[in-house]
mmCIF file of C-alpha atoms in Angstrom:
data_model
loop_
_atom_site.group_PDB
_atom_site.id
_atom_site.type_symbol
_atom_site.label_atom_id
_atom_site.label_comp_id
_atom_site.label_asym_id
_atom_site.label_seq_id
_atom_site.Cartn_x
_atom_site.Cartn_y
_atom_site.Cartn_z
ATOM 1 C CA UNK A 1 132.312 123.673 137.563
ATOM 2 C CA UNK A 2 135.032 123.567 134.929
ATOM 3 C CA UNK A 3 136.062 127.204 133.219
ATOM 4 C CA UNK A 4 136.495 128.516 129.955
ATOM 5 C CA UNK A 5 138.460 131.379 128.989
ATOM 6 C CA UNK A 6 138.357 133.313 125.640
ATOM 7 C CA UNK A 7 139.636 136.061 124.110
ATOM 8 C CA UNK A 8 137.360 139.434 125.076
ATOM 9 C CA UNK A 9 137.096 140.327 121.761
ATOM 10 C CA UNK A 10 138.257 139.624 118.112
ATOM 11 C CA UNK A 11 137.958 141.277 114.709
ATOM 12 C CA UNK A 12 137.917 139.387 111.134
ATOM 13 C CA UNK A 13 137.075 140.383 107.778
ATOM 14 C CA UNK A 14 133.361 139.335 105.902
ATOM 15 C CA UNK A 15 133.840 136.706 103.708
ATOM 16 C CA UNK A 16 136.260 134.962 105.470
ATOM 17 C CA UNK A 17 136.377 132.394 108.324
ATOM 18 C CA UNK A 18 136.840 133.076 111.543
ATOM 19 C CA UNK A 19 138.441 130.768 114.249
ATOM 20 C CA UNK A 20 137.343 131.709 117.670
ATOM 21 C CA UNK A 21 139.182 129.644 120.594
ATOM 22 C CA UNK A 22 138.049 128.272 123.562
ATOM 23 C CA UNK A 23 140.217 126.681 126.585
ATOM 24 C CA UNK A 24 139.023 124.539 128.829
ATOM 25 C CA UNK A 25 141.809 122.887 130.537
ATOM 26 C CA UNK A 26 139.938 121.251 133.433
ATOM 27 C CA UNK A 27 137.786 119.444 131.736
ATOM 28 C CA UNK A 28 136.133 116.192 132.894
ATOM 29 C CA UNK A 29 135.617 113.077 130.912
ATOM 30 C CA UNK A 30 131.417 113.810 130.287
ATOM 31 C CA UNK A 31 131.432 117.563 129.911
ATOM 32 C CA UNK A 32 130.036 118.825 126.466
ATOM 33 C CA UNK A 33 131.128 121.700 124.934
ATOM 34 C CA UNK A 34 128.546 124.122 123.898
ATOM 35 C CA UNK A 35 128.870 126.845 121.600
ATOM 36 C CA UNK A 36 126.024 129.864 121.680
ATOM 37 C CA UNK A 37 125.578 133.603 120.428
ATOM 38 C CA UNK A 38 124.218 136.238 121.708
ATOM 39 C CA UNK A 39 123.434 139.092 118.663
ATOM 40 C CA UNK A 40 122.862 142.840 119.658
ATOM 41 C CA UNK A 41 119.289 143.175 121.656
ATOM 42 C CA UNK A 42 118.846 139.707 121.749
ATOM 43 C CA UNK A 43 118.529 136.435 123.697
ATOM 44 C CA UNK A 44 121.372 133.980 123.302
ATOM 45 C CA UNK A 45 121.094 131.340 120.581
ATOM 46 C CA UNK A 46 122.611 127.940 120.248
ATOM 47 C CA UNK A 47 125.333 127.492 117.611
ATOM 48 C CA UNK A 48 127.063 124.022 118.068
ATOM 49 C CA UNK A 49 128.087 121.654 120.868
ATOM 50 C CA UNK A 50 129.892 118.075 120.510
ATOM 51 C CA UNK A 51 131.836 116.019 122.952
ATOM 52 C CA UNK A 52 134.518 114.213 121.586
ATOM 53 C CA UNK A 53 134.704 114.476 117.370
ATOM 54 C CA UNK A 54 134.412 117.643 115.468
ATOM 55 C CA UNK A 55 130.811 118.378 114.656
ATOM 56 C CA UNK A 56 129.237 120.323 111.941
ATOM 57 C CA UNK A 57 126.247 122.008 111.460
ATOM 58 C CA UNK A 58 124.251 124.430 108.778
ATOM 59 C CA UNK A 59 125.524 127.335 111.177
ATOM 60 C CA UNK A 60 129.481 126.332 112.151
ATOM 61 C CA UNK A 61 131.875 123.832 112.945
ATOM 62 C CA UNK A 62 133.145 123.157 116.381
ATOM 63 C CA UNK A 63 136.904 121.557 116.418
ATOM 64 C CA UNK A 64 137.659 119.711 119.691
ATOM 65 C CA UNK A 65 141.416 119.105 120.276
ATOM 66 C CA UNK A 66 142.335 115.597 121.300
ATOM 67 C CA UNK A 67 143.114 116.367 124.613
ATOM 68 C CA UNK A 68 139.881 118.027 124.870
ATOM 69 C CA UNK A 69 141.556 120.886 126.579
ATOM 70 C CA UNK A 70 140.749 123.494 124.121
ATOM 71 C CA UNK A 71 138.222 123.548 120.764
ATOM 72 C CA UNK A 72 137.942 125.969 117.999
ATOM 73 C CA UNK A 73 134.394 127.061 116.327
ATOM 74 C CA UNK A 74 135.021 128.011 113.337
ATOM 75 C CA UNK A 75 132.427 131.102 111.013
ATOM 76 C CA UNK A 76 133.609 129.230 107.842
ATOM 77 C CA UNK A 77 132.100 132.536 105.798
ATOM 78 C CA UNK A 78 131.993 135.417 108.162
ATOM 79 C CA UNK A 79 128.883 137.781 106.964
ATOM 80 C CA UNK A 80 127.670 141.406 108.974
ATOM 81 C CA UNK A 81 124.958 139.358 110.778
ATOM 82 C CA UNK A 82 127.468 136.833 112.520
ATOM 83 C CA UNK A 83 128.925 140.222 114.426
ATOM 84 C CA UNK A 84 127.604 139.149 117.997
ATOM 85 C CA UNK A 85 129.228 137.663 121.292
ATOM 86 C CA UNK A 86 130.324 134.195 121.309
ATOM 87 C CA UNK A 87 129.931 131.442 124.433
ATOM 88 C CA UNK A 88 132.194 128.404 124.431
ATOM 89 C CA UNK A 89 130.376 126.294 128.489
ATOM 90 C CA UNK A 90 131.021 123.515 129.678
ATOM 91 C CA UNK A 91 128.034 121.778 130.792
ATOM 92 C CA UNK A 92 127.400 119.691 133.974
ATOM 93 C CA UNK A 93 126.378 116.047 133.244
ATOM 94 C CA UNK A 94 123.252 115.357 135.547
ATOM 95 C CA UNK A 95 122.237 119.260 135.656
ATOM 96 C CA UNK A 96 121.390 121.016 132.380
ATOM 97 C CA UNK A 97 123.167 124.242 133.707
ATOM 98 C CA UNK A 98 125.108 125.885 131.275
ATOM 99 C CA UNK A 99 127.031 128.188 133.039
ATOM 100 C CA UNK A 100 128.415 131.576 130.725
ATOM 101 C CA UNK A 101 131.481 133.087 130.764
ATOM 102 C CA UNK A 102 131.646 136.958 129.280
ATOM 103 C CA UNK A 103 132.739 135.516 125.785
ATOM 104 C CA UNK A 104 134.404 136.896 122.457
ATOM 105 C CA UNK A 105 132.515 139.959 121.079
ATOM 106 C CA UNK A 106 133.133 139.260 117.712
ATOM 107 C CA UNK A 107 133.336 142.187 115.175
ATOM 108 C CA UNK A 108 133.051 142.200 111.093
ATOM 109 C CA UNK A 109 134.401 144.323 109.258
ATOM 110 C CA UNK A 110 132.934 144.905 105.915
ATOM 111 C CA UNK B 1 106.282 129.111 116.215
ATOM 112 C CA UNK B 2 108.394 127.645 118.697
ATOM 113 C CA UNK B 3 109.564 129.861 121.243
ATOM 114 C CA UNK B 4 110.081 131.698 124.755
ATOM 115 C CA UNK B 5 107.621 134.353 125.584
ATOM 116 C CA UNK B 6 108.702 136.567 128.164
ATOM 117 C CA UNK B 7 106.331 139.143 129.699
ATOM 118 C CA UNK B 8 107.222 142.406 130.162
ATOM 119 C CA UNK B 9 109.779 143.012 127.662
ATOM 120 C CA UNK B 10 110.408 146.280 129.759
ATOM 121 C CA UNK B 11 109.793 147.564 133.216
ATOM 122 C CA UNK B 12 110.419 150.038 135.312
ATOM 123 C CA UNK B 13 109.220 150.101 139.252
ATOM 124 C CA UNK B 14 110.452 150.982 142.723
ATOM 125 C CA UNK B 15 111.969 149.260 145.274
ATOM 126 C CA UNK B 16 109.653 146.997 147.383
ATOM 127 C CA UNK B 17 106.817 146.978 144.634
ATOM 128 C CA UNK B 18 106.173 142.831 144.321
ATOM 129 C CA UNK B 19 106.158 142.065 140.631
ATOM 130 C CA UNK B 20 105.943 139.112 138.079
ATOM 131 C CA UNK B 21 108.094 138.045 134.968
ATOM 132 C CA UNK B 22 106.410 135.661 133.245
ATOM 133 C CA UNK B 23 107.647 132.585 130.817
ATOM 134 C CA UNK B 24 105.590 130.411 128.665
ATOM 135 C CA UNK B 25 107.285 128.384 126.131
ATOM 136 C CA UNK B 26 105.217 125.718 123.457
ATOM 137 C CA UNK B 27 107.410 123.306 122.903
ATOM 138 C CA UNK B 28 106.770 121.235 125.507
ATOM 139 C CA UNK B 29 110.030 121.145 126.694
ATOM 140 C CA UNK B 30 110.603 119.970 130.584
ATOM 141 C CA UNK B 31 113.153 121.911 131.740
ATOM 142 C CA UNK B 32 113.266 125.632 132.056
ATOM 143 C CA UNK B 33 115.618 128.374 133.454
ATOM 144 C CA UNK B 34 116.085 131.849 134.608
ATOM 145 C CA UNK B 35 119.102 133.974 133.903
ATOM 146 C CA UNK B 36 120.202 137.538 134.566
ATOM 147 C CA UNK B 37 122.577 139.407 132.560
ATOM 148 C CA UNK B 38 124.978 142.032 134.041
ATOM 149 C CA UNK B 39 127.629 144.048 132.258
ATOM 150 C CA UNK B 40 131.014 142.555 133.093
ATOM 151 C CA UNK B 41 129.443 139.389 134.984
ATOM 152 C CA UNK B 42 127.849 137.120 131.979
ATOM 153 C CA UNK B 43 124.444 135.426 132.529
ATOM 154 C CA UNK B 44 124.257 133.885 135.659
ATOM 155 C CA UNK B 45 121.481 131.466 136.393
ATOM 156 C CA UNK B 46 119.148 131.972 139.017
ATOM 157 C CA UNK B 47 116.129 129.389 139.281
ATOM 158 C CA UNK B 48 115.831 126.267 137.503
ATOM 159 C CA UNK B 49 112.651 123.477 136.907
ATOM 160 C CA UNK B 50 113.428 120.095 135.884
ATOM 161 C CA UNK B 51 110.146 119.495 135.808
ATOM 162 C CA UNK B 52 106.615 120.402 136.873
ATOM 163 C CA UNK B 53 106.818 121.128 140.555
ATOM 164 C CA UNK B 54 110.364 120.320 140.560
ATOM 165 C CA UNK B 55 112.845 123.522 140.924
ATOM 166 C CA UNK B 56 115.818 124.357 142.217
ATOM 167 C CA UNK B 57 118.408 127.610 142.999
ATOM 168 C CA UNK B 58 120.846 128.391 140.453
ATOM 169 C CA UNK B 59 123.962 130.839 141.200
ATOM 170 C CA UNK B 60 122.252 133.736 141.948
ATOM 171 C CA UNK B 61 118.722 133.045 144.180
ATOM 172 C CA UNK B 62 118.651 135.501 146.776
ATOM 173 C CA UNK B 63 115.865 138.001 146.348
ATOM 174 C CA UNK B 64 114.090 135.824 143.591
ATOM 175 C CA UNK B 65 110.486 132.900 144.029
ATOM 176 C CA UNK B 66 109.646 130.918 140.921
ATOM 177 C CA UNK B 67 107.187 127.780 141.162
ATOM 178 C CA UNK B 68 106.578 125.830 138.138
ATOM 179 C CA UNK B 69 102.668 124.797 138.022
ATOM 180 C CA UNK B 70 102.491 123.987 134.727
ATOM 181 C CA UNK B 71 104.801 122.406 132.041
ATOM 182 C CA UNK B 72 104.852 125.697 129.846
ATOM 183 C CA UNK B 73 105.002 128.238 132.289
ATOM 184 C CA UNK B 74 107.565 129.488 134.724
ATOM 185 C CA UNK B 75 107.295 132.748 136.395
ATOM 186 C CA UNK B 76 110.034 134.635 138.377
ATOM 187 C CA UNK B 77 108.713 136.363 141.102
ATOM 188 C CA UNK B 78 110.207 139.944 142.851
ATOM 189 C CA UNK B 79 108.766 139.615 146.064
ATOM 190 C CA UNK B 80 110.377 142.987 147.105
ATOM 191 C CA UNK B 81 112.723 144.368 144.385
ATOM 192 C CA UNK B 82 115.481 146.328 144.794
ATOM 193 C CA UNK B 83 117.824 148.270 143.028
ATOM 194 C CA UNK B 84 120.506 145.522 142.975
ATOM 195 C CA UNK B 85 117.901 143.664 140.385
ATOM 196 C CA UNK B 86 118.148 146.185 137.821
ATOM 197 C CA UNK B 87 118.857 143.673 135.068
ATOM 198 C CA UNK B 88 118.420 142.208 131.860
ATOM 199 C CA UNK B 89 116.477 138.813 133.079
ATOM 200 C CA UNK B 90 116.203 135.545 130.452
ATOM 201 C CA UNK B 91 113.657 132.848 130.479
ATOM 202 C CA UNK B 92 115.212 129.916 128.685
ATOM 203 C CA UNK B 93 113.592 126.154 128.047
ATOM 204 C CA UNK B 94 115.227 122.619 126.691
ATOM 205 C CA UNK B 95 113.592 118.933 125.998
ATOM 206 C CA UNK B 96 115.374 117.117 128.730
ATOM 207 C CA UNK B 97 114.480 113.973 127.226
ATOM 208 C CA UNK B 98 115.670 114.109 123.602
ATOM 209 C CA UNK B 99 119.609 114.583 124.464
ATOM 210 C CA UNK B 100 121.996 112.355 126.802
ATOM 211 C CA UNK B 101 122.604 114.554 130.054
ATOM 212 C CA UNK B 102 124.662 117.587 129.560
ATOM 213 C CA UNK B 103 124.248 117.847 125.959
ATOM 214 C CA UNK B 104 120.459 119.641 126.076
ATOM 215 C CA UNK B 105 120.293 122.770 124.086
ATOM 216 C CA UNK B 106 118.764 126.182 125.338
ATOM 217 C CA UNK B 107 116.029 128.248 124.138
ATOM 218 C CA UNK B 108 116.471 131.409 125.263
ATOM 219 C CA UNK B 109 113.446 134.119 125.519
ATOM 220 C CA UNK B 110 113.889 138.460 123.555
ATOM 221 C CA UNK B 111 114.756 139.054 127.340
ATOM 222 C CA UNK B 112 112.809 141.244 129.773
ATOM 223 C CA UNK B 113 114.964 144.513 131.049
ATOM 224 C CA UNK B 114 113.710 145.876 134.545
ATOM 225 C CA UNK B 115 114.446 148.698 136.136
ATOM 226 C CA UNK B 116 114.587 148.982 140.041
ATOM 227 C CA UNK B 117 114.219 152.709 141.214
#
């Protein structure tokens, strides 16, 4: 299965976006990108995916390079309750297996 | 609602005891998962269902049963735990059929921590 890596952990201020990136340098033509969350004492929860064009959504944005090799999400208004770790997966096509990573801890500061 | 009910949300037992983590979700949603979280290690899957009697070994089988009887239910079954379970176990569910292959989105369960003495 293709890997992701991320940054362990990153800090950014409320209020402001946050950019958290994702590599994912091998790749394959049909992989999606998914994006979920995983807040303090809870389950993890689905944010974004896309494939090939930048998607958008009530909760984030989810830039995918050109190459495909990396993609961004992007907090466009950080608030306290978006403090949680981040997943970028790849999934499989033919298996719904979305295999996670240890992902971004993200931190706000108020 | 829609959601993921996991069942026990906590539990604590000793080695060898058989016991039961159950899943029911009500969305009607045909494929369903298991997942253990370690510290360090992510969530790895263990068992997944396509389908009604359809399942399948994830990453991380040894030690674990499931069987998938029913469309909204999908039990993980200790047969003899051990210590090495101790984890934080998620159920999660996704409609197969309303996404092209690969792009389903996850449901995930409040999680179920056990304890393996």
């Amino acid at each position: 299965d293709a890997k992701t890596t991320q940054p362990n952990s990153m800090e950014s201020n409320e209020e402001e976006p946050v950019h958290l990136p994702c590599n994912h340098s091998t790749i394959s033509g049909t992989d999606y990108i998914h994006w979920y969350r995983q807040l303090p004492s809870q389950g993890p929860e689905y944010v974004i995916h896309g494939l090939t064009s930048n998607v958008n959504n009530r909760m984030a944005s989810l830039a995918i390079a050109e190459d495909r090799k990396s993609s961004t999400l992007i907090l466009h208004r950080a608030t306290l309750r978006d403090a949680a770790v981040y997943y970028c997966i790849l999934s499989v096509f033919g298996n719904e297996k979305l295999t996670f990573g240890t992902g971004t801890r993200l931190t706000i500061i108020p | 609602e829609a959601q993921v009910t996991q069942n026990p949300r906590y539990l604590i037992t000793v080695t060898g005891k058989k016991l039961t983590v159950t899943c029911s979700q009500n969305m009607n949603h045909e494929y369903m998962s298991w997942y253990r979280q370690d510290p360090g290690l992510g969530l790895r899957q263990i068992y997944y269902s396509m389908n009604v009697e359809v399942t399948d070994k994830g990453d991380v089988p040894e030690g674990y049963k499931v069987s998938r009887k029913e469309k909204r239910n999908f039990p993980l079954i200790l047969e003899s735990p051990s210590p090495n379970q101790t984890s934080l176990y998620f159920c999660a569910s996704s409609p197969r059929d309303r996404y092209p292959s690969g792009a389903n989105v996850l449901t995930f369960g409040a999680g179920s921590r056990l304890t393996v003495l």
